[in-house]
Amino acid sequence: MSEIVQTLPNMQVDYVVSPEQVADFQRNGHILLKGIASAEEIAAYRPHIQQAVKELNVQSKPLSQRDTYGKAFIQVSNIWETHESVKKFVLAARFAKVAANLLGVENVRIYHDQALFKEPGGGHTPWHQDQIYWPLDTKDTVTLWMPLVDISEEVGSMTFVSGSHHKGYISKLEISDESHKNLAEYIEHHQLPQVSHGAMKAGDATFHYGWTLHSAPGNPTDQMREVMTIIYFADGARVLEPDSNARKNDLRRWLPGLKPGDKAASRLNPLV
């Protein structure tokens, strides 16, 4: 491990989640937890995440020439594989323990990380469920979504549909204009409650289940909305037979060498 990595914060101090917060999360499918990482910790890790995104980003088209998904954000995945400094952040025991506590499980594994940088003028993120992409046989999946900069009310957290995770697989539509239209109609027809947690400080984090319906507004500001996400799943989950091209692609990329029925524990899914 390099000297630079050794000097980065270890984030070993636990973040305590109350039984009431666990109950709220399991009932609603999402929660905002403030100060998961301190301002000093974010200041230490942010330059390393920024540098990794700069090195790994393959998006070169201007916003005006991209489709809806492309306008939503610059997306760089599994930075922990290639950058030791970011690996220390992604595999932090503090974050993993919060994820396990919220899910009510003993241990969790990493599915993958994603930096999601929404550019100034970037578009909205359409309604979707994350778990349509994941060939995992468990409902115990959760995403940590943490801004690396303070974000204002107008950019805000994602918007979640409370309780939607209890419905499981609602639609196989991948993130697109079609998913946004169809799921918006579904939400309206069933009069489902929508919640945004509003402005967030750097180091705050939302957590949401893989089946929780969510979307995000565009970025009307002149500041990049820098967000780091980490996806966790309960240890012991097994690989599902992929029922879509999206899940076939995820099986190859995030669960390499595994086949349906295997324990989801490839070299890319460390126990944290």
Coordinates of C-alpha atoms in Angstrom, one line a residue:
M1 CA 0.0 0.0 0.0
S2 CA 1.4 3.4 -1.0
E3 CA 2.4 6.0 1.6
I4 CA -0.4 8.3 0.3
V5 CA -3.0 5.6 0.8
Q6 CA -1.7 4.9 4.3
T7 CA -2.3 8.5 5.3
L8 CA -5.9 8.6 4.2
P9 CA -8.5 8.3 7.0
N10 CA -9.4 4.7 8.0
M11 CA -13.0 5.6 8.9
Q12 CA -12.9 2.9 11.6
V13 CA -15.2 4.7 14.1
D14 CA -18.7 3.2 13.8
Y15 CA -21.8 5.2 12.8
V16 CA -24.6 4.2 15.1
V17 CA -28.0 3.5 13.5
S18 CA -31.0 3.5 15.9
P19 CA -33.7 0.7 15.9
E20 CA -36.1 3.5 14.8
Q21 CA -34.0 4.3 11.8
V22 CA -33.7 0.6 10.8
A23 CA -37.5 0.3 11.1
D24 CA -38.1 3.4 9.0
F25 CA -35.7 2.1 6.3
Q26 CA -37.3 -1.3 6.2
R27 CA -40.8 0.2 6.0
N28 CA -40.2 3.0 3.5
G29 CA -37.3 1.5 1.5
H30 CA -35.1 4.5 1.8
I31 CA -33.5 6.8 4.5
L32 CA -31.2 9.8 4.8
L33 CA -28.4 9.5 7.4
K34 CA -26.5 12.7 8.1
G35 CA -22.7 12.8 8.5
I36 CA -21.9 9.2 7.6
A37 CA -18.5 10.7 6.6
S38 CA -17.0 13.8 8.1
A39 CA -16.1 16.9 6.2
E40 CA -12.4 16.1 6.8
E41 CA -12.8 12.6 5.5
I42 CA -14.6 13.8 2.3
A43 CA -11.9 16.4 1.8
A44 CA -9.2 13.7 2.0
Y45 CA -10.9 11.2 -0.4
R46 CA -12.7 13.5 -2.9
P47 CA -9.5 14.4 -4.9
H48 CA -8.8 10.7 -5.4
I49 CA -12.3 10.0 -6.6
Q50 CA -12.2 13.0 -8.9
Q51 CA -8.9 11.9 -10.4
A52 CA -10.2 8.4 -10.9
V53 CA -13.3 9.7 -12.7
K54 CA -11.1 11.9 -14.9
E55 CA -8.9 8.9 -15.8
L56 CA -11.7 6.3 -16.4
N57 CA -14.5 8.4 -17.9
V58 CA -15.1 7.4 -21.6
Q59 CA -18.0 9.9 -22.2
S60 CA -16.7 12.4 -24.8
K61 CA -19.9 13.6 -26.4
P62 CA -21.4 17.0 -25.5
L63 CA -24.6 16.9 -23.5
S64 CA -26.7 17.9 -26.4
Q65 CA -25.7 14.8 -28.4
R66 CA -26.4 12.2 -25.7
D67 CA -29.5 10.2 -25.1
T68 CA -31.5 10.6 -21.8
Y69 CA -29.4 8.1 -19.9
G70 CA -26.2 9.8 -21.1
K71 CA -27.4 13.2 -20.1
A72 CA -28.2 12.0 -16.6
F73 CA -24.6 11.7 -15.4
I74 CA -21.0 10.7 -16.0
Q75 CA -20.9 7.2 -14.8
V76 CA -17.7 5.4 -13.7
S77 CA -17.9 1.9 -12.1
N78 CA -15.8 -0.2 -9.8
I79 CA -13.1 2.3 -9.2
W80 CA -11.9 0.3 -6.2
E81 CA -10.5 -2.3 -8.7
T82 CA -8.0 0.1 -10.1
H83 CA -7.4 2.8 -7.5
E84 CA -6.1 1.8 -4.1
S85 CA -7.0 5.2 -2.5
V86 CA -10.7 4.8 -3.6
K87 CA -10.6 1.1 -2.6
K88 CA -10.0 2.2 1.0
F89 CA -13.1 4.4 0.8
V90 CA -15.4 1.8 -0.9
L91 CA -14.4 -1.0 1.4
A92 CA -14.7 1.1 4.6
A93 CA -16.2 -1.1 7.4
R94 CA -18.2 1.9 8.7
F95 CA -20.3 2.1 5.5
A96 CA -20.7 -1.7 5.3
K97 CA -21.8 -2.0 8.9
V98 CA -24.5 0.7 8.4
A99 CA -25.7 -1.2 5.3
A100 CA -25.8 -4.6 7.2
N101 CA -27.6 -3.0 10.1
L102 CA -30.3 -1.4 7.9
L103 CA -30.8 -4.7 6.0
G104 CA -30.9 -6.6 9.3
V105 CA -28.2 -9.1 8.2
E106 CA -24.9 -10.1 9.8
N107 CA -22.6 -9.5 6.8
V108 CA -22.6 -7.8 3.4
R109 CA -20.6 -8.1 0.2
I110 CA -19.8 -5.4 -2.4
Y111 CA -21.7 -5.7 -5.7
H112 CA -19.9 -2.7 -7.2
D113 CA -19.3 1.0 -6.8
Q114 CA -20.2 3.9 -9.1
A115 CA -19.2 7.5 -9.3
L116 CA -22.2 9.4 -10.7
F117 CA -21.2 13.0 -11.6
K118 CA -24.2 15.0 -12.9
E119 CA -22.8 17.9 -15.0
P120 CA -24.1 21.5 -14.9
G121 CA -27.1 21.4 -17.1
G122 CA -27.3 17.6 -16.9
G123 CA -30.7 15.9 -17.3
H124 CA -33.0 14.0 -15.0
T125 CA -32.5 10.4 -14.1
P126 CA -35.6 8.5 -15.2
W127 CA -37.7 6.4 -12.8
H128 CA -36.2 2.9 -12.4
Q129 CA -35.5 0.0 -10.0
D130 CA -31.8 -0.9 -9.6
Q131 CA -32.3 -4.6 -9.1
I132 CA -33.6 -5.2 -12.6
Y133 CA -29.9 -5.3 -13.5
W134 CA -28.7 -7.6 -10.7
P135 CA -28.9 -11.4 -11.0
L136 CA -29.1 -11.9 -7.2
D137 CA -31.6 -14.2 -5.4
T138 CA -32.1 -11.8 -2.5
K139 CA -34.2 -8.8 -1.6
D140 CA -31.5 -7.7 0.8
T141 CA -29.6 -5.3 -1.4
V142 CA -28.9 -1.7 -0.7
T143 CA -27.2 1.3 -2.3
L144 CA -25.3 4.0 -0.4
W145 CA -25.6 7.3 -2.3
M146 CA -23.2 10.0 -0.9
P147 CA -22.5 13.5 -2.3
L148 CA -18.9 14.6 -2.2
V149 CA -20.1 18.3 -2.4
D150 CA -22.9 20.1 -0.7
I151 CA -26.0 19.9 -2.9
S152 CA -28.8 22.4 -2.9
E153 CA -32.5 21.8 -2.6
E154 CA -33.0 22.3 -6.4
V155 CA -30.5 19.4 -7.1
G156 CA -31.3 17.5 -3.9
S157 CA -31.4 13.9 -3.1
M158 CA -33.1 11.4 -5.3
T159 CA -36.9 11.1 -5.2
F160 CA -38.0 7.7 -3.8
V161 CA -41.4 6.0 -3.9
S162 CA -42.0 4.9 -0.3
G163 CA -42.9 1.3 0.2
S164 CA -42.3 0.4 -3.5
H165 CA -39.6 -2.2 -2.5
H166 CA -42.3 -4.4 -1.0
K167 CA -43.7 -4.8 -4.5
G168 CA -40.6 -6.5 -5.9
Y169 CA -40.1 -6.7 -9.6
I170 CA -42.4 -4.0 -11.1
S171 CA -40.9 -3.6 -14.6
K172 CA -38.0 -5.0 -16.6
L173 CA -37.5 -1.6 -18.4
E174 CA -34.0 -0.4 -18.2
I175 CA -33.3 3.3 -17.4
S176 CA -34.8 5.2 -20.3
D177 CA -37.5 7.6 -21.5
E178 CA -39.8 4.6 -21.7
S179 CA -39.1 3.5 -18.1
H180 CA -39.8 7.1 -16.9
K181 CA -43.1 7.3 -18.7
N182 CA -44.4 3.9 -17.7
L183 CA -43.3 4.0 -14.1
A184 CA -44.6 7.5 -13.7
E185 CA -48.0 6.3 -14.9
Y186 CA -47.7 3.3 -12.5
I187 CA -46.9 5.6 -9.5
E188 CA -49.8 8.0 -10.4
H189 CA -52.3 5.2 -11.0
H190 CA -51.6 3.6 -7.6
Q191 CA -51.2 7.0 -5.9
L192 CA -47.9 6.0 -4.4
P193 CA -46.1 8.5 -2.0
Q194 CA -43.0 10.2 -3.3
V195 CA -40.3 11.5 -1.0
S196 CA -37.2 13.6 -1.6
H197 CA -34.8 14.3 1.2
G198 CA -33.9 17.7 -0.2
A199 CA -30.5 19.4 0.2
M200 CA -27.6 17.3 1.5
K201 CA -24.2 18.0 2.9
A202 CA -21.1 16.4 1.6
G203 CA -20.7 13.1 3.7
D204 CA -24.5 12.7 4.2
A205 CA -25.9 9.6 2.6
T206 CA -29.1 8.1 1.5
F207 CA -29.6 4.4 1.5
H208 CA -32.3 2.6 -0.6
Y209 CA -33.2 -1.0 -1.4
G210 CA -32.5 -2.4 -4.8
W211 CA -36.3 -2.7 -5.5
T212 CA -37.1 0.9 -4.4
L213 CA -38.4 3.0 -7.2
H214 CA -36.5 6.2 -7.6
S215 CA -35.5 9.0 -9.9
A216 CA -33.4 12.2 -9.7
P217 CA -33.9 15.7 -11.0
G218 CA -31.6 17.4 -13.4
N219 CA -28.8 19.8 -12.4
P220 CA -29.8 23.4 -13.2
T221 CA -26.8 24.8 -11.3
D222 CA -23.2 25.6 -12.5
Q223 CA -21.7 23.1 -10.1
M224 CA -20.9 19.4 -10.8
R225 CA -23.1 17.2 -8.6
E226 CA -20.4 14.7 -7.5
V227 CA -21.8 11.6 -5.9
M228 CA -20.2 8.3 -4.9
T229 CA -22.3 5.1 -4.6
I230 CA -21.6 1.7 -3.2
I231 CA -24.0 -1.3 -3.7
Y232 CA -24.1 -4.0 -1.0
F233 CA -25.9 -7.3 -0.8
A234 CA -26.4 -9.8 2.0
D235 CA -23.7 -12.5 2.3
G236 CA -25.0 -15.9 1.3
A237 CA -27.0 -14.6 -1.7
R238 CA -26.8 -16.8 -4.8
V239 CA -26.7 -16.1 -8.5
L240 CA -30.0 -16.1 -10.4
E241 CA -30.5 -17.4 -13.9
P242 CA -30.4 -14.1 -15.9
D243 CA -33.8 -13.3 -17.4
S244 CA -32.7 -10.3 -19.4
N245 CA -29.7 -9.0 -21.4
A246 CA -29.0 -6.5 -18.6
R247 CA -28.7 -9.3 -16.0
K248 CA -26.6 -11.4 -18.4
N249 CA -24.2 -8.4 -18.8
D250 CA -24.1 -7.8 -15.0
L251 CA -23.4 -11.5 -14.4
R252 CA -20.3 -11.4 -16.7
R253 CA -19.1 -8.1 -15.3
W254 CA -19.8 -8.1 -11.6
L255 CA -19.9 -11.8 -10.8
P256 CA -17.1 -13.1 -13.0
G257 CA -16.7 -16.9 -13.2
L258 CA -20.0 -17.6 -11.5
K259 CA -23.0 -19.4 -12.8
P260 CA -26.7 -19.6 -11.7
G261 CA -26.9 -21.3 -8.3
D262 CA -23.4 -20.4 -7.2
K263 CA -22.9 -18.3 -4.0
A264 CA -22.4 -14.7 -5.1
A265 CA -18.9 -14.4 -3.9
S266 CA -16.5 -13.8 -6.8
R267 CA -13.2 -11.9 -6.5
L268 CA -15.1 -8.7 -7.1
N269 CA -17.5 -9.3 -4.2
P270 CA -15.4 -9.0 -1.1
L271 CA -16.9 -9.5 2.3
V272 CA -16.9 -6.1 4.1

